[in-house]
Coordinates of C-alpha atoms in Angstrom, one line a residue:
Chain I
G296 CA 162.1 244.2 89.8
Q297 CA 161.2 247.0 87.4
N298 CA 162.4 246.8 83.9
I299 CA 162.2 248.8 80.7
D300 CA 163.5 247.1 77.5
Q301 CA 164.2 248.9 74.2
P302 CA 166.6 248.1 71.3
T303 CA 170.1 249.5 71.7
E304 CA 170.5 250.9 68.2
M305 CA 168.5 251.2 65.0
T306 CA 169.4 252.5 61.6
A307 CA 166.9 254.0 59.1
T308 CA 167.0 256.0 55.8
E309 CA 166.1 259.6 55.4
G310 CA 162.5 260.0 54.3
A311 CA 161.5 256.6 55.6
I312 CA 159.5 255.4 58.6
V313 CA 160.9 253.8 61.8
Q314 CA 159.2 252.2 64.8
I315 CA 161.0 252.0 68.1
N316 CA 159.6 249.5 70.5
C317 CA 159.5 249.5 74.3
T318 CA 158.3 246.8 76.7
Y319 CA 158.0 247.3 80.4
Q320 CA 157.4 245.6 83.8
T321 CA 156.9 248.1 86.6
S322 CA 155.3 248.4 90.0
G323 CA 152.1 250.1 88.9
F324 CA 151.6 252.3 85.9
N325 CA 150.8 256.0 85.8
G326 CA 151.8 256.7 82.2
L327 CA 154.5 256.2 79.7
F328 CA 156.8 258.9 78.3
W329 CA 159.0 259.2 75.3
Y330 CA 161.9 261.6 75.3
Q331 CA 164.4 262.5 72.6
Q332 CA 168.1 263.1 73.5
H333 CA 170.7 264.4 71.1
A334 CA 174.3 263.6 71.9
G335 CA 175.6 265.7 74.7
E336 CA 172.2 267.4 75.3
A337 CA 169.4 267.1 77.8
P338 CA 166.4 264.8 77.1
T339 CA 163.4 266.7 75.6
F340 CA 159.8 265.6 76.0
L341 CA 158.1 264.0 73.0
S342 CA 154.9 262.3 74.1
Y343 CA 152.8 260.9 77.0
N344 CA 150.4 257.9 76.9
V345 CA 148.3 256.8 79.8
L346 CA 145.4 255.2 77.9
D347 CA 145.6 252.4 75.3
G348 CA 145.8 253.6 71.7
L349 CA 147.7 255.9 69.4
E350 CA 148.6 259.5 70.0
E351 CA 149.7 261.4 67.0
K352 CA 151.8 264.6 67.0
G353 CA 153.0 265.7 63.7
R354 CA 155.6 263.3 62.3
F355 CA 155.8 261.5 65.6
S356 CA 153.2 259.0 67.0
S357 CA 153.2 256.9 70.2
F358 CA 151.2 253.8 70.9
L359 CA 150.4 252.1 74.2
S360 CA 149.0 248.7 75.1
R361 CA 148.8 248.4 78.9
S362 CA 147.7 244.8 78.9
K363 CA 150.8 243.8 76.9
G364 CA 153.2 246.2 78.7
Y365 CA 154.2 247.6 75.3
S366 CA 154.6 250.9 73.6
Y367 CA 156.2 252.1 70.4
L368 CA 157.3 255.4 69.0
L369 CA 156.7 255.9 65.2
L370 CA 158.7 258.4 63.3
K371 CA 157.6 259.3 59.8
E372 CA 159.4 261.2 57.0
L373 CA 162.7 260.8 58.8
Q374 CA 165.1 263.8 58.7
M375 CA 168.8 263.8 59.5
K376 CA 168.1 265.9 62.6
D377 CA 166.1 262.9 64.0
S378 CA 169.4 261.1 64.6
A379 CA 169.3 260.9 68.4
S380 CA 168.6 258.6 71.3
Y381 CA 165.0 257.9 72.2
L382 CA 164.2 257.1 75.8
C383 CA 161.2 255.3 77.0
A384 CA 160.2 255.9 80.6
V385 CA 157.3 254.6 82.7
M386 CA 155.9 256.4 85.8
D387 CA 155.3 253.8 88.5
S388 CA 152.9 253.7 91.4
N389 CA 155.2 256.0 93.4
Y390 CA 155.1 258.6 90.6
Q391 CA 158.8 257.8 89.9
L392 CA 160.0 257.6 86.3
I393 CA 161.7 254.4 85.5
W394 CA 163.9 254.8 82.4
G395 CA 165.0 252.6 79.7
A396 CA 168.6 252.7 78.4
G397 CA 167.5 254.4 75.2
T398 CA 167.6 253.5 71.5
K399 CA 170.2 255.2 69.4
L400 CA 168.7 256.0 66.0
I401 CA 171.0 256.5 63.1
I402 CA 169.6 258.2 60.0
K403 CA 171.4 257.6 56.7
P404 CA 171.0 259.7 53.6
Chain H
E11 CA 160.3 281.5 79.2
A12 CA 163.7 280.4 80.5
G13 CA 164.3 276.7 80.8
V14 CA 166.1 274.8 83.6
V15 CA 169.5 276.3 84.2
Q16 CA 172.5 274.3 85.4
S17 CA 176.1 275.2 86.1
P18 CA 178.8 274.4 85.5
R19 CA 178.4 272.6 82.2
Y20 CA 181.7 270.7 82.6
K21 CA 183.8 269.8 85.6
I22 CA 187.0 267.9 85.8
I23 CA 188.4 267.1 89.3
E24 CA 190.8 264.7 91.0
K25 CA 189.4 261.9 93.0
K26 CA 188.8 262.6 96.7
Q27 CA 188.1 266.3 95.8
P28 CA 184.7 267.8 96.5
V29 CA 182.4 269.1 93.8
A30 CA 179.1 271.0 93.7
F31 CA 176.4 271.4 91.0
W32 CA 173.8 274.1 90.9
C33 CA 170.3 274.1 89.4
N34 CA 167.7 276.8 88.8
P35 CA 164.3 275.3 87.8
I36 CA 161.7 276.8 85.6
S37 CA 159.8 279.5 87.4
G38 CA 156.8 278.2 89.2
H39 CA 157.8 274.6 89.1
N40 CA 157.5 273.1 92.6
T41 CA 159.1 269.7 91.9
L42 CA 162.8 269.4 91.2
Y43 CA 164.8 266.3 90.4
W44 CA 168.4 265.4 90.3
Y45 CA 169.4 262.5 88.0
R46 CA 172.7 260.9 87.1
Q47 CA 173.2 259.5 83.6
N48 CA 176.0 257.3 82.5
L49 CA 176.9 256.9 78.8
G50 CA 174.5 254.7 77.0
Q51 CA 172.1 254.5 79.9
G52 CA 168.9 256.2 80.9
P53 CA 168.8 258.8 83.7
E54 CA 168.8 257.4 87.3
L55 CA 167.0 259.4 89.9
L56 CA 169.1 260.6 92.8
I57 CA 166.6 262.8 94.7
R58 CA 163.3 264.5 94.2
Y59 CA 162.1 267.7 96.0
E60 CA 158.5 268.9 96.4
N61 CA 159.2 272.6 97.2
E62 CA 162.0 272.4 99.8
E63 CA 161.2 268.9 101.1
A64 CA 163.1 265.9 99.8
V65 CA 160.3 263.4 99.2
D66 CA 162.4 260.7 97.5
D67 CA 166.1 260.3 98.2
S68 CA 166.3 256.5 98.4
Q69 CA 168.8 256.3 95.5
L70 CA 171.1 259.0 96.9
P71 CA 174.4 257.6 98.2
K72 CA 174.2 259.5 101.4
D73 CA 177.8 258.7 102.5
R74 CA 179.2 261.1 100.0
F75 CA 176.3 262.9 98.3
S76 CA 174.2 265.6 99.7
A77 CA 171.6 268.0 98.3
E78 CA 169.6 271.0 99.4
R79 CA 166.9 273.2 98.0
L80 CA 166.7 276.3 100.0
K81 CA 163.5 278.4 99.8
G82 CA 162.1 275.8 97.4
V83 CA 163.7 277.3 94.3
D84 CA 167.4 276.7 93.5
S85 CA 169.1 273.5 94.4
T86 CA 172.7 272.3 94.9
L87 CA 174.0 268.8 94.7
K88 CA 177.3 268.0 96.3
I89 CA 179.7 265.1 96.2
Q90 CA 182.4 264.8 98.9
P91 CA 184.7 263.1 98.3
A92 CA 184.4 262.2 94.6
E93 CA 185.3 258.8 93.3
L94 CA 186.2 257.6 89.9
G95 CA 182.8 255.9 89.5
D96 CA 181.1 259.3 89.9
S97 CA 182.1 260.3 86.4
A98 CA 178.7 260.9 84.6
V99 CA 176.3 263.6 83.5
Y100 CA 174.3 265.1 86.3
L101 CA 170.9 266.3 85.1
C102 CA 168.5 268.6 86.9
A103 CA 164.8 268.5 85.9
S104 CA 161.7 270.3 87.1
S105 CA 158.0 270.0 86.8
L106 CA 154.9 271.8 88.0
G107 CA 154.1 269.0 90.4
G108 CA 155.0 265.4 90.9
G109 CA 152.0 263.9 89.4
A110 CA 151.6 261.6 86.4
T111 CA 150.7 264.3 83.9
D112 CA 153.4 266.7 85.1
T113 CA 156.0 266.7 82.3
Q114 CA 159.7 266.9 83.5
Y115 CA 161.8 269.4 81.7
F116 CA 165.6 268.9 81.8
G117 CA 168.5 271.2 82.1
P118 CA 171.6 270.8 79.9
G119 CA 173.4 268.8 82.6
T120 CA 176.8 268.9 84.1
R121 CA 179.4 266.5 82.7
L122 CA 181.7 265.4 85.6
T123 CA 185.0 263.7 85.0
V124 CA 186.8 262.4 88.0
L125 CA 190.5 261.6 87.3

């Protein structure tokens, strides 16, 4: 079967750095997406990785290792507004997105 | 540019009643998706359209759910009759195409409560 694993919840301090991990087992691989979802709102696109390595976009970076079936989202200089759920999703060989359950990130002052 | 529009935002119905959700995708987006999201879970694909053709409806419970996308633009998702387990957020998303690099953009969702 297809499976995406990510921690259920993480807590971090304002101004700090946090890394959210995602491991996956899917039927084929056509890229990995990270989305941010604030409570009661729609998911919004953060990043897309299809090749191994690190993609940096402002305070957010995303890393991919296809051989290990592993990705992480790195958030720097955390702000209170970063409190949200972060969803990892993999596009499989049928171009269907397989979603993880999301990691709820709690930022404390 | 306007994003994905969905209505209603909230709906409360009694079980066994019908309900319908409407979605207007981003202009020019050929691919439209309907997802269901339960609390604390990721979205679950119900159906995907390429223009007006449903290309993936394997996860749609066809005994009670139906969808249509007339003229390849707006779409409607219907449940008849609704069951208690249908309570969830129903998300509509659209993308330019259905390929790997076509980012999906989501609407605000419809929160359905079945009593």
